[in-house]
């Protein structure tokens, strides 16, 4: 993404002109002023606020001020084409939450997504820094401890009707609505029950939103977590918008989290802004897709590239929606010996939509680039079998979609229809492994990989989502080598384990035996992401992941039993979770705004390609017998790494390893063991490390005896028969 142009000499000239002209610029209509001139003239008014007893906001235009606040034209300006009809709001339900038939025509400005920076948020007063205006973002979360440096709302320093929080859109914007929440806190109950909305062009003169009877008093929240949307009676065009709390929870104080709905308008007089407008020439479907549109897009990709794609489903959701996946391979529908299998999944939490859209864009991109002859894409498709599952929890997604953008909070749609968090619904195999390792003298032996799923988990009465069972069956059927789980809510790459070993701790670095590999995989993605490794990046919530360059060990973040990362122990695949965004709900947010927040969606696509190309790192090979037949379920071990893997049905295997020299061993039931040294280089491409092993003498005897329908006799019985024959001869 191009950085916003900032004129160097022009700023000096502007400053000189201001010294000569004083306030003459304010008489010029807003549309004719330069954007940066507005920025300079208004900068010194950010932190001013009235004290009790002073006249509050002036509601009439003063002579010499910038042009009057005007209602938005009914006819849309060029370049702004709302994708849906105007919002129609029903009466509030019992919980005080509006029920929406259709979404608003303008998306959120980006308080929640951090598109609106901290420098654009200002407030009259703040209780302390951790409760400053920069924390007044929708769905922002507080830390576990009270008085954390990053807390869960903006809270005013005083409880009076003169407090306000302000957003500087930095350009003329058509404001259409406001979404509010109370303070996120385990210990406090604070929210605003009513408020006014004011707008301004210059941060001097403010105009309250009015109707025929006077200033509009908007109904706020009735509790602290459920978002409440209020639409302006008439959309207003201005640069600044203020929220002025009028009443609040009687036993609490003035605390708010909010999002503003608005459409930034083009500024024909601002050359620097026009020069850096976000545009794309990629022939990709840059929009949000509901379930029906997602399915149709998959069919379109399959129709465009029938020779390299296949659509299939891995099962059904609780409500009967099929869990569709797209396979991309030069021979779709079959596993090729020696070719690793990779997958991306998204939407385990139904209200986390960015990963879903990235996967849909990825399949479009790969199809188009393959047809165009892009050598990198052609090579990946020929050497890898790729599976893309964009929506694991379509029921939860549908629930969040119907509620409308930003109005469901962080929880609506997160779980399945029967209230299960898929991401934490897998069997807890860590405890079985660690218990066996702690009791070395115990007769009970548990392998360090491919641990059988407990019988209680497989029973019909177990609390296991049908979607989870479908995923496990899918993983058991296909020998995945590497996988990525795309999630939302943070901006970090998390790697196994996700569960602490000590029962007395809630956070503790808990590495896997392949910790060095997982750290490399995590860093391979995060290090090339523009924001994940940016030391100046503002933390999404309360955690700062910069000390590990945008990566984190799952257990050192928060412990979760039954995470998908336990599949590392199942030996089904290696899994990294990519938390792609700060935002939980991104249902109606236009993807062009997400492009501006990242380097671009296309940039993320290249990062996804970079990550799954890591499946070709380490060693690979085939374990076969002397006749050249592949041996399934042979155990591959690496000296010094206490985690083995197994060969597939054709005897092929893949072992992810960092560059270095390794002693690799193989063993299989009825076969002799073998070891060899395999060297992994720095260049991309796995080192070939094949094994040919022969059957043991005992295995050959058993095979011969089975062939003739007899059982081998014990040595002692043979000796008794020989002695009996000798006695008979005598």
XYZ file of C-alpha atoms in Angstrom:
730
model
C 0.000 0.000 0.000
C 1.326 3.427 -0.842
C 1.906 5.675 2.133
C -0.161 8.799 2.295
C 1.666 11.608 0.558
C 2.974 14.270 2.917
C 4.281 17.383 1.156
C 7.508 18.593 2.685
C 8.097 22.095 1.257
C 4.334 22.592 1.011
C 3.991 22.404 4.806
C 6.561 25.135 5.273
C 4.769 27.332 2.762
C 1.439 26.647 4.484
C 2.895 27.660 7.839
C 4.299 30.854 6.328
C 0.953 31.612 4.704
C -0.871 31.129 8.008
C 1.414 33.643 9.685
C 0.556 36.202 7.046
C -3.128 35.489 6.573
C -4.203 34.632 10.110
C -7.719 33.179 10.102
C -8.669 34.230 6.592
C -8.661 30.594 5.499
C -11.734 29.876 7.597
C -13.881 31.946 5.292
C -13.106 29.562 2.439
C -15.669 26.780 1.940
C -14.518 23.366 3.183
C -14.537 21.772 -0.255
C -12.064 24.396 -1.521
C -9.532 24.096 1.304
C -6.507 21.894 1.174
C -6.672 18.905 3.509
C -3.348 19.656 5.177
C -4.283 23.294 5.700
C -7.332 22.097 7.618
C -5.103 19.780 9.626
C -2.829 22.635 10.729
C -5.552 25.168 11.468
C -7.525 22.781 13.669
C -4.785 20.978 15.531
C -4.705 23.222 18.603
C -8.381 22.590 19.471
C -8.182 18.882 20.134
C -7.827 18.951 23.880
C -10.100 21.864 24.788
C -13.211 21.121 26.804
C -15.742 23.202 28.781
C -15.925 23.187 32.541
C -19.146 23.016 34.567
C -21.007 26.312 34.464
C -19.624 27.334 31.092
C -21.735 27.524 27.996
C -21.749 24.122 26.374
C -21.556 23.457 22.647
C -22.636 26.309 20.355
C -25.333 25.083 18.032
C -25.438 27.941 15.550
C -22.982 28.773 12.849
C -20.656 31.644 13.697
C -19.525 34.176 11.116
C -16.214 33.301 9.568
C -16.474 29.590 10.398
C -16.083 26.927 7.757
C -19.208 26.091 5.757
C -22.323 24.947 7.574
C -22.988 21.345 8.411
C -25.195 19.986 5.673
C -27.435 17.017 5.301
C -26.142 14.354 2.964
C -27.547 14.472 -0.540
C -30.080 11.822 -1.361
C -28.172 11.036 -4.533
C -24.929 9.180 -3.870
C -21.682 10.762 -4.981
C -19.652 9.002 -7.688
C -17.568 6.137 -6.360
C -19.868 5.316 -3.426
C -22.264 2.549 -4.296
C -23.855 1.015 -1.221
C -24.066 -2.717 -1.679
C -27.314 -2.989 0.258
C -30.517 -1.052 0.867
C -30.937 1.491 3.613
C -31.207 0.073 7.086
C -34.680 -0.423 8.504
C -34.728 -0.575 12.280
C -37.406 -2.361 14.208
C -38.372 -1.646 17.770
C -35.878 -2.615 20.394
C -36.175 -6.112 21.744
C -36.417 -6.905 25.405
C -32.659 -6.673 25.844
C -32.565 -3.246 24.271
C -30.768 -4.473 21.151
C -32.028 -3.262 17.785
C -33.132 -5.886 15.311
C -31.955 -5.075 11.798
C -33.623 -6.110 8.583
C -30.829 -4.776 6.369
C -27.423 -3.249 7.146
C -26.657 0.478 6.972
C -25.449 1.879 3.679
C -22.191 3.155 5.194
C -19.636 0.860 6.854
C -17.842 1.480 10.162
C -15.103 4.115 9.941
C -12.672 1.762 11.634
C -12.442 2.414 15.370
C -12.613 -1.315 15.975
C -10.202 -2.207 13.174
C -7.696 0.494 14.215
C -8.071 2.145 10.821
C -8.939 5.186 12.928
C -5.678 5.871 14.748
C -5.258 6.909 18.378
C -4.393 10.435 17.186
C -7.886 10.762 15.709
C -9.634 10.082 19.032
C -9.978 12.845 21.625
C -11.975 13.306 24.796
C -12.892 16.038 27.227
C -11.280 14.264 30.173
C -10.059 10.766 31.060
C -9.982 8.941 34.364
C -6.408 7.795 33.584
C -4.317 6.898 30.555
C -5.537 3.305 30.400
C -9.080 4.663 30.105
C -8.253 7.378 27.585
C -9.996 8.138 24.316
C -7.753 5.649 22.487
C -9.526 2.850 24.409
C -13.015 3.934 23.363
C -13.179 1.386 20.534
C -16.006 -1.043 19.941
C -15.323 -4.535 21.352
C -11.968 -3.502 22.866
C -11.092 -5.826 25.729
C -9.558 -5.148 29.108
C -6.941 -7.182 30.915
C -7.759 -9.603 33.704
C -6.440 -7.253 36.364
C -8.168 -3.999 37.208
C -6.215 -0.802 36.397
C -4.299 -2.416 33.540
C -2.274 -0.113 31.311
C -4.738 -0.972 28.543
C -8.283 -0.993 29.895
C -11.662 -1.701 28.366
C -13.229 1.676 27.443
C -12.925 5.433 27.484
C -14.002 6.680 30.904
C -14.462 10.381 31.630
C -12.545 11.983 34.476
C -15.753 13.501 35.833
C -19.387 12.435 35.797
C -21.241 15.426 34.395
C -23.104 16.265 31.161
C -20.126 18.253 29.822
C -18.031 15.217 28.890
C -17.459 14.070 25.313
C -15.446 11.774 23.085
C -14.626 12.931 19.571
C -13.559 11.295 16.293
C -11.650 13.221 13.647
C -12.357 11.539 10.307
C -9.664 13.778 8.751
C -11.827 14.382 5.685
C -15.435 15.169 4.897
C -17.535 12.156 5.801
C -21.190 11.277 5.530
C -22.023 10.197 9.100
C -25.010 7.846 9.321
C -24.974 6.132 12.719
C -23.326 5.357 16.044
C -22.797 2.012 17.811
C -22.081 2.059 21.556
C -21.073 -0.333 24.326
C -20.208 0.000 27.977
C -16.899 -0.748 29.652
C -15.383 -4.204 29.331
C -14.437 -5.146 32.874
C -14.697 -8.107 35.234
C -14.992 -5.779 38.213
C -16.872 -2.660 37.157
C -20.300 -1.925 35.673
C -20.168 1.279 33.670
C -22.164 2.369 30.645
C -23.916 5.370 29.138
C -27.710 5.205 28.955
C -28.302 8.243 26.698
C -26.254 10.656 24.663
C -26.266 13.410 22.084
C -24.409 13.454 18.765
C -22.719 16.613 17.478
C -20.820 17.264 14.259
C -18.416 19.945 13.116
C -16.279 21.008 10.170
C -13.566 22.703 12.195
C -13.828 21.461 15.820
C -14.853 25.024 16.848
C -18.550 25.249 16.030
C -20.598 22.178 16.832
C -24.101 21.352 15.645
C -26.204 18.854 17.528
C -28.270 16.310 15.644
C -31.821 17.650 15.845
C -35.363 16.782 14.943
C -38.564 18.846 14.979
C -38.705 18.901 18.771
C -35.065 19.854 19.359
C -31.814 18.039 20.077
C -32.085 14.282 19.596
C -31.311 12.295 22.729
C -30.278 8.808 21.627
C -31.000 5.801 23.807
C -27.760 4.172 24.889
C -26.936 0.892 26.563
C -28.804 -1.106 29.174
C -25.760 -3.250 29.990
C -22.077 -3.169 29.157
C -21.505 -5.764 26.435
C -24.424 -5.797 23.965
C -23.791 -3.170 21.245
C -26.621 -0.758 20.475
C -26.975 0.942 17.094
C -28.612 4.337 16.614
C -29.027 5.763 13.109
C -29.007 9.513 12.599
C -32.411 10.830 11.481
C -30.682 12.392 8.480
C -27.096 11.568 7.404
C -24.816 14.580 7.956
C -21.640 15.565 6.138
C -18.814 16.864 8.346
C -15.277 16.098 9.405
C -15.668 15.691 13.181
C -18.248 13.849 15.253
C -18.721 14.015 19.045
C -20.638 11.828 21.437
C -21.904 13.721 24.506
C -23.183 11.395 27.300
C -26.323 12.764 28.972
C -27.063 9.976 31.463
C -25.295 6.858 32.670
C -25.748 3.806 34.873
C -26.633 5.122 38.310
C -24.144 2.918 40.170
C -21.379 3.444 37.645
C -19.704 6.224 35.704
C -19.347 7.584 32.154
C -17.590 4.874 30.151
C -18.057 4.090 26.469
C -16.828 1.995 23.593
C -18.086 3.031 20.190
C -17.981 2.733 16.430
C -19.049 5.364 13.926
C -20.795 4.521 10.670
C -19.789 6.793 7.847
C -18.765 7.062 4.197
C -15.630 9.155 3.570
C -16.287 11.502 0.658
C -13.814 12.251 -2.128
C -11.991 15.557 -1.984
C -11.461 16.793 -5.561
C -9.200 19.628 -4.335
C -6.749 17.400 -2.479
C -4.121 16.230 -4.957
C -2.175 14.242 -2.376
C -5.174 12.258 -1.294
C -6.295 11.582 -4.882
C -2.825 10.364 -5.738
C -2.927 7.742 -2.989
C -6.498 6.509 -3.296
C -6.701 2.731 -2.912
C -7.432 1.050 -6.234
C -6.990 -2.480 -7.515
C -6.629 -3.871 -11.003
C -6.742 -7.502 -9.892
C -9.556 -9.470 -11.436
C -10.659 -10.847 -8.062
C -14.048 -10.795 -6.376
C -13.309 -8.238 -3.634
C -16.518 -8.407 -1.624
C -18.077 -10.211 1.299
C -19.770 -13.528 0.529
C -22.620 -15.090 2.450
C -23.047 -18.867 2.472
C -24.899 -19.020 -0.868
C -22.457 -16.644 -2.555
C -19.508 -18.576 -1.118
C -20.808 -21.813 -2.623
C -21.422 -20.101 -5.961
C -17.907 -18.650 -5.996
C -16.451 -22.118 -5.426
C -18.429 -23.396 -8.405
C -17.178 -20.509 -10.517
C -13.553 -21.293 -9.642
C -14.130 -24.967 -10.404
C -15.679 -24.047 -13.758
C -12.727 -21.795 -14.621
C -10.115 -24.400 -13.644
C -11.760 -27.851 -13.898
C -8.430 -29.625 -14.433
C -6.889 -28.522 -11.151
C -9.852 -28.060 -8.772
C -12.456 -30.231 -7.108
C -15.318 -29.284 -4.783
C -16.280 -31.694 -2.016
C -17.756 -31.516 1.469
C -16.403 -33.030 4.651
C -19.781 -33.262 6.412
C -22.665 -31.119 7.575
C -23.248 -28.543 10.273
C -25.765 -28.847 13.084
C -28.348 -27.137 10.863
C -27.548 -29.299 7.848
C -25.348 -26.871 5.904
C -22.590 -28.638 4.002
C -18.985 -27.902 4.945
C -17.587 -27.265 1.480
C -13.905 -27.515 0.613
C -11.983 -26.904 -2.600
C -9.034 -29.077 -3.547
C -6.337 -27.616 -5.792
C -3.981 -30.126 -7.388
C -2.735 -31.229 -10.797
C -4.565 -34.512 -10.159
C -7.590 -33.541 -8.047
C -9.318 -36.326 -6.207
C -6.332 -38.580 -5.572
C -3.297 -38.676 -3.336
C -0.053 -38.804 -5.297
C 2.846 -40.725 -3.789
C 5.520 -38.327 -2.583
C 3.288 -35.236 -2.781
C 2.548 -33.512 0.555
C -0.964 -32.431 1.519
C -1.733 -29.034 3.010
C -4.877 -27.308 4.183
C -6.209 -23.932 5.300
C -9.373 -23.765 7.364
C -11.283 -20.713 8.585
C -14.502 -19.769 10.315
C -14.273 -22.067 13.339
C -15.655 -19.009 15.091
C -18.523 -18.083 12.807
C -18.237 -14.327 13.371
C -14.588 -14.141 12.277
C -14.929 -13.486 8.583
C -11.602 -12.201 7.309
C -10.011 -15.656 7.104
C -13.009 -16.926 5.161
C -12.660 -14.140 2.577
C -8.903 -14.603 2.288
C -9.349 -18.299 1.511
C -11.943 -17.485 -1.146
C -9.583 -14.911 -2.654
C -6.723 -17.406 -2.495
C -8.578 -20.024 -4.543
C -9.523 -17.385 -7.142
C -5.967 -16.089 -7.281
C -4.387 -19.529 -7.692
C -6.808 -20.468 -10.463
C -6.224 -17.245 -12.404
C -2.452 -17.320 -11.975
C -2.301 -20.976 -13.023
C -4.175 -20.151 -16.214
C -1.805 -17.220 -16.778
C 1.200 -19.549 -16.450
C 2.666 -18.041 -13.263
C 5.632 -20.423 -12.706
C 5.491 -20.198 -8.912
C 1.797 -21.096 -8.772
C 2.170 -23.837 -11.396
C 5.038 -25.344 -9.404
C 3.093 -25.274 -6.116
C 0.013 -26.882 -7.675
C 2.051 -29.605 -9.397
C 4.008 -30.494 -6.249
C 1.360 -29.997 -3.536
C -2.196 -31.141 -2.889
C -3.969 -28.147 -1.354
C -7.300 -28.193 0.508
C -9.171 -24.965 1.323
C -12.074 -25.069 3.804
C -13.378 -21.487 4.204
C -16.294 -21.984 6.606
C -16.108 -24.574 9.377
C -19.010 -23.065 11.336
C -21.612 -21.834 8.805
C -24.391 -21.885 11.435
C -22.554 -19.420 13.678
C -21.705 -17.266 10.694
C -25.351 -17.159 9.620
C -26.404 -16.059 13.103
C -23.862 -13.201 13.141
C -24.758 -12.245 9.571
C -28.444 -11.865 10.394
C -27.715 -9.704 13.453
C -25.886 -7.167 11.347
C -22.485 -5.586 11.367
C -20.851 -4.931 14.727
C -24.084 -5.516 16.665
C -23.577 -9.038 17.910
C -20.646 -8.306 20.184
C -17.708 -10.684 20.280
C -19.779 -13.759 21.154
C -22.758 -13.880 18.769
C -21.980 -16.474 16.119
C -18.716 -17.497 17.755
C -20.076 -20.901 18.737
C -21.979 -23.576 16.856
C -25.757 -23.820 16.897
C -25.570 -26.079 19.965
C -23.248 -23.674 21.803
C -19.863 -25.358 21.288
C -16.589 -23.588 20.546
C -15.124 -25.720 17.746
C -11.649 -24.361 18.307
C -11.542 -25.882 21.811
C -13.671 -28.963 21.184
C -10.986 -31.465 20.208
C -9.865 -34.312 22.522
C -7.355 -33.439 25.242
C -4.468 -35.714 24.280
C -1.789 -33.592 25.936
C -2.762 -34.828 29.387
C -2.575 -38.488 28.277
C 0.904 -37.954 26.862
C 2.268 -36.033 29.829
C 0.774 -38.453 32.356
C 2.558 -41.328 30.610
C 5.855 -39.426 30.528
C 5.581 -38.623 34.255
C 4.961 -42.293 35.113
C 7.834 -43.933 33.271
C 7.728 -47.094 35.396
C 4.042 -47.609 34.689
C 3.096 -50.613 32.591
C 0.801 -48.387 30.572
C 2.616 -47.252 27.450
C 1.453 -44.240 25.426
C 3.260 -43.406 22.163
C 4.624 -39.926 21.551
C 2.473 -39.568 18.453
C -0.758 -40.867 16.956
C -2.363 -41.209 20.379
C -5.717 -42.983 20.077
C -8.771 -40.818 20.747
C -10.415 -41.874 24.050
C -13.583 -43.975 23.833
C -15.589 -41.481 25.896
C -14.896 -38.788 23.311
C -16.172 -40.998 20.486
C -19.423 -41.893 22.267
C -22.676 -40.369 21.042
C -23.327 -38.722 24.423
C -20.050 -36.770 24.409
C -20.274 -32.978 24.076
C -18.719 -32.901 20.656
C -20.024 -30.751 17.812
C -20.923 -32.487 14.574
C -18.602 -30.037 12.863
C -15.717 -31.178 15.099
C -16.390 -34.836 14.305
C -16.401 -33.983 10.597
C -13.018 -32.235 10.871
C -11.449 -35.160 12.755
C -12.758 -37.661 10.188
C -11.358 -35.442 7.431
C -7.947 -35.301 9.079
C -7.835 -39.056 9.625
C -8.663 -39.691 5.976
C -6.063 -37.343 4.448
C -2.370 -37.400 5.518
C -1.946 -33.662 6.067
C 1.607 -32.500 6.644
C 0.972 -28.845 7.478
C -2.096 -26.708 8.077
C -3.121 -23.186 8.920
C -6.109 -22.108 10.991
C -7.168 -18.561 10.082
C -8.775 -16.691 12.978
C -9.548 -13.156 14.123
C -9.466 -11.105 17.299
C -5.707 -10.458 17.349
C -2.760 -9.910 15.030
C -0.295 -12.700 15.794
C 0.840 -16.155 14.689
C 0.371 -18.702 17.467
C 2.081 -22.097 17.569
C 1.760 -25.275 19.740
C 1.297 -26.272 22.474
C -1.864 -24.442 23.432
C -2.114 -26.061 26.862
C 0.176 -25.660 29.863
C 1.665 -28.766 31.388
C 1.377 -27.622 34.996
C -2.143 -27.656 36.403
C -1.223 -24.738 38.686
C -0.487 -22.261 35.913
C -2.682 -20.478 33.395
C 0.171 -19.144 31.257
C 3.492 -20.890 30.731
C 5.713 -21.453 27.704
C 5.030 -25.068 26.767
C 7.061 -26.148 23.741
C 6.512 -29.224 21.621
C 9.442 -31.499 20.741
C 9.336 -29.734 17.340
C 9.434 -26.268 18.887
C 12.275 -25.149 16.614
C 10.210 -26.076 13.549
C 7.048 -24.392 14.784
C 8.926 -21.211 15.649
C 10.341 -21.128 12.127
C 6.914 -21.712 10.568
C 5.370 -18.950 12.674
C 8.171 -16.532 11.903
C 8.060 -17.302 8.171
C 4.599 -15.738 8.086
C 4.888 -13.010 10.708
C 8.258 -11.685 9.516
C 6.864 -10.827 6.090
C 3.647 -9.239 7.391
C 3.754 -5.457 7.387
C 2.051 -5.003 10.759
C 2.778 -8.152 12.794
C 6.432 -7.265 13.205
C 5.995 -3.495 13.348
C 7.384 -2.421 16.730
C 5.394 0.825 16.501
C 2.104 -0.990 16.032
C -0.487 -0.347 18.677
C -1.558 -3.451 20.604
C -5.009 -4.729 19.666
C -6.239 -5.378 23.193
C -3.884 -5.848 26.148
C -1.182 -8.176 24.814
C 1.991 -6.997 23.115
C 3.493 -9.685 20.869
C 6.454 -7.668 19.637
C 8.926 -9.381 21.954
C 8.612 -12.512 19.777
C 8.273 -10.621 16.487
C 4.542 -11.154 16.089
C 4.508 -14.803 17.193
C 3.499 -16.473 20.447
C 3.465 -19.905 22.018
C -0.194 -20.734 22.583
C 0.218 -21.873 26.182
C 2.180 -18.772 27.138
C -0.754 -16.705 25.844
C -3.679 -18.580 27.398
C -4.138 -22.266 28.105
C -6.837 -24.194 26.261
C -7.479 -27.921 26.644
C -8.798 -29.607 23.527
C -7.392 -27.123 21.049
C -6.823 -28.104 17.434
C -3.139 -27.956 18.201
C -3.478 -31.290 20.012
C -3.700 -32.792 16.535
C 0.064 -32.464 16.538
C -0.040 -35.333 19.012
C -2.626 -37.155 16.912
C 0.016 -37.124 14.159
C -2.625 -35.944 11.729
C -0.819 -32.751 10.809
C 1.185 -29.830 12.120
C -0.980 -26.787 12.745
C -0.296 -23.084 13.087
C -3.040 -20.602 13.949
C -2.845 -17.305 12.107
C -4.743 -14.554 13.925
C -5.189 -12.177 11.023
C -6.945 -9.185 12.474
C -7.899 -7.298 15.605
C -11.548 -7.490 14.617
C -14.007 -10.194 15.611
C -17.019 -9.302 13.458
C -16.436 -8.078 9.934
C -19.718 -8.967 8.295
C -20.541 -5.816 6.366
C -17.223 -3.977 6.524
C -16.228 -3.293 2.926
C -13.071 -5.184 2.087
C -11.484 -2.114 0.531
C -11.208 -0.726 4.058
C -9.487 -3.882 5.225
C -7.095 -3.484 2.302
C -6.119 -0.098 3.659
C -5.577 -1.511 7.143
C -3.238 -4.226 5.825
C -0.703 -3.759 3.086
C -3.532 -5.211 0.948
C -5.547 -8.395 0.725
C -3.349 -9.401 -2.170
C -0.338 -9.038 0.112
C -1.981 -11.450 2.548
C -2.558 -13.903 -0.285
C 1.163 -13.932 -1.019
C 1.847 -14.532 2.680
C -0.546 -17.488 2.639
C 1.311 -18.857 -0.387
C 4.638 -18.332 1.372
C 3.405 -20.163 4.453
C 2.092 -23.288 2.775
C 5.207 -23.528 0.582
C 6.951 -24.415 3.883
C 5.380 -27.853 3.530
C 8.321 -28.585 1.222
C 10.893 -28.021 3.969
C 12.619 -30.931 5.767
C 12.831 -34.523 4.553
C 10.526 -36.770 2.599
C 10.704 -40.268 1.228
C 9.180 -43.700 0.762
C 9.592 -46.689 3.062
C 9.357 -49.884 0.990
C 10.212 -53.567 1.196
C 12.763 -55.445 -0.949
C 10.125 -55.955 -3.631
C 9.547 -52.183 -3.925
C 6.131 -52.172 -2.235
C 5.349 -49.274 0.100
C 4.978 -50.095 3.805
C 2.135 -48.267 5.570
C 2.233 -47.203 9.244
C 6.007 -47.413 9.478
C 7.302 -45.194 12.282
C 9.807 -42.485 11.314
C 11.887 -41.118 14.197
C 14.490 -38.353 14.344
C 17.273 -38.636 16.887
C 16.902 -35.966 19.569
C 13.269 -35.149 18.721
C 10.743 -36.972 20.897
C 7.969 -36.982 18.320
C 7.623 -39.603 15.614
C 5.435 -39.739 12.536
C 3.955 -42.563 10.448
C 4.011 -43.350 6.761
C 0.857 -43.140 4.694
C -1.036 -45.926 2.945
C 1.527 -45.944 0.113
C 4.552 -45.895 2.390
C 5.375 -42.221 1.753
C 6.149 -39.726 4.489
C 7.081 -36.072 5.049
C 8.943 -34.754 8.077
C 9.176 -30.990 8.619
C 12.665 -30.083 9.842
C 14.856 -26.999 9.917
C 18.181 -26.996 8.061
C 20.735 -29.344 9.631
C 21.982 -32.921 9.746
C 19.702 -35.547 11.289
C 19.913 -39.236 12.143
C 16.624 -40.688 10.925
C 15.351 -44.142 11.847
C 12.498 -46.317 10.616
C 10.766 -49.300 12.148
C 7.690 -51.297 11.207
C 6.044 -54.355 12.657
C 7.594 -57.487 11.172
C 10.480 -55.599 9.541
C 14.063 -54.901 10.448
C 14.954 -51.428 11.659
C 17.137 -49.058 9.666
C 18.826 -45.691 10.203
C 20.587 -43.200 7.982
C 21.847 -39.636 8.120
C 19.793 -37.107 6.157
C 20.882 -33.522 5.591
C 18.396 -30.675 5.210
C 19.645 -27.688 3.247
C 18.643 -24.040 3.280
C 17.156 -24.065 -0.191
C 13.418 -24.695 -0.505
C 12.614 -28.334 -1.269
C 12.577 -31.372 1.000
C 15.563 -33.734 1.023
C 14.799 -37.194 -0.349
C 15.411 -39.812 2.358
C 14.102 -43.257 1.291
C 14.312 -46.529 3.206
C 14.248 -50.143 2.030
C 13.749 -52.624 4.858
C 13.355 -56.402 4.850
C 11.184 -58.666 6.916
C 12.562 -60.330 10.027
C 13.190 -64.092 10.058
C 10.259 -64.669 12.404
C 7.974 -62.629 10.157
C 9.058 -64.671 7.117
C 8.408 -67.966 8.953
C 4.963 -66.800 9.997
C 4.200 -65.722 6.451
C 5.264 -69.131 5.059
C 3.250 -71.036 7.644
C 0.150 -68.893 6.973
C 0.597 -69.539 3.269
C 0.330 -73.301 3.833
C -2.453 -73.038 6.401
C -0.306 -74.143 9.346
C 0.893 -72.542 12.537
C 4.584 -72.470 13.421
C 5.521 -74.923 16.151
C 7.426 -73.976 19.250
C 11.020 -75.195 19.561
C 10.337 -77.274 22.709
C 7.537 -79.243 21.007
C 9.846 -80.065 18.075
C 12.498 -81.432 20.413
C 9.927 -83.658 22.170
C 8.818 -85.141 18.842
C 12.414 -85.790 17.794
C 13.090 -87.598 21.055
C 9.905 -89.677 20.636
C 11.034 -90.789 17.159
C 14.480 -91.796 18.477
C 12.894 -93.964 21.185
C 10.688 -95.644 18.573
C 13.714 -96.500 16.400
C 15.431 -98.151 19.315
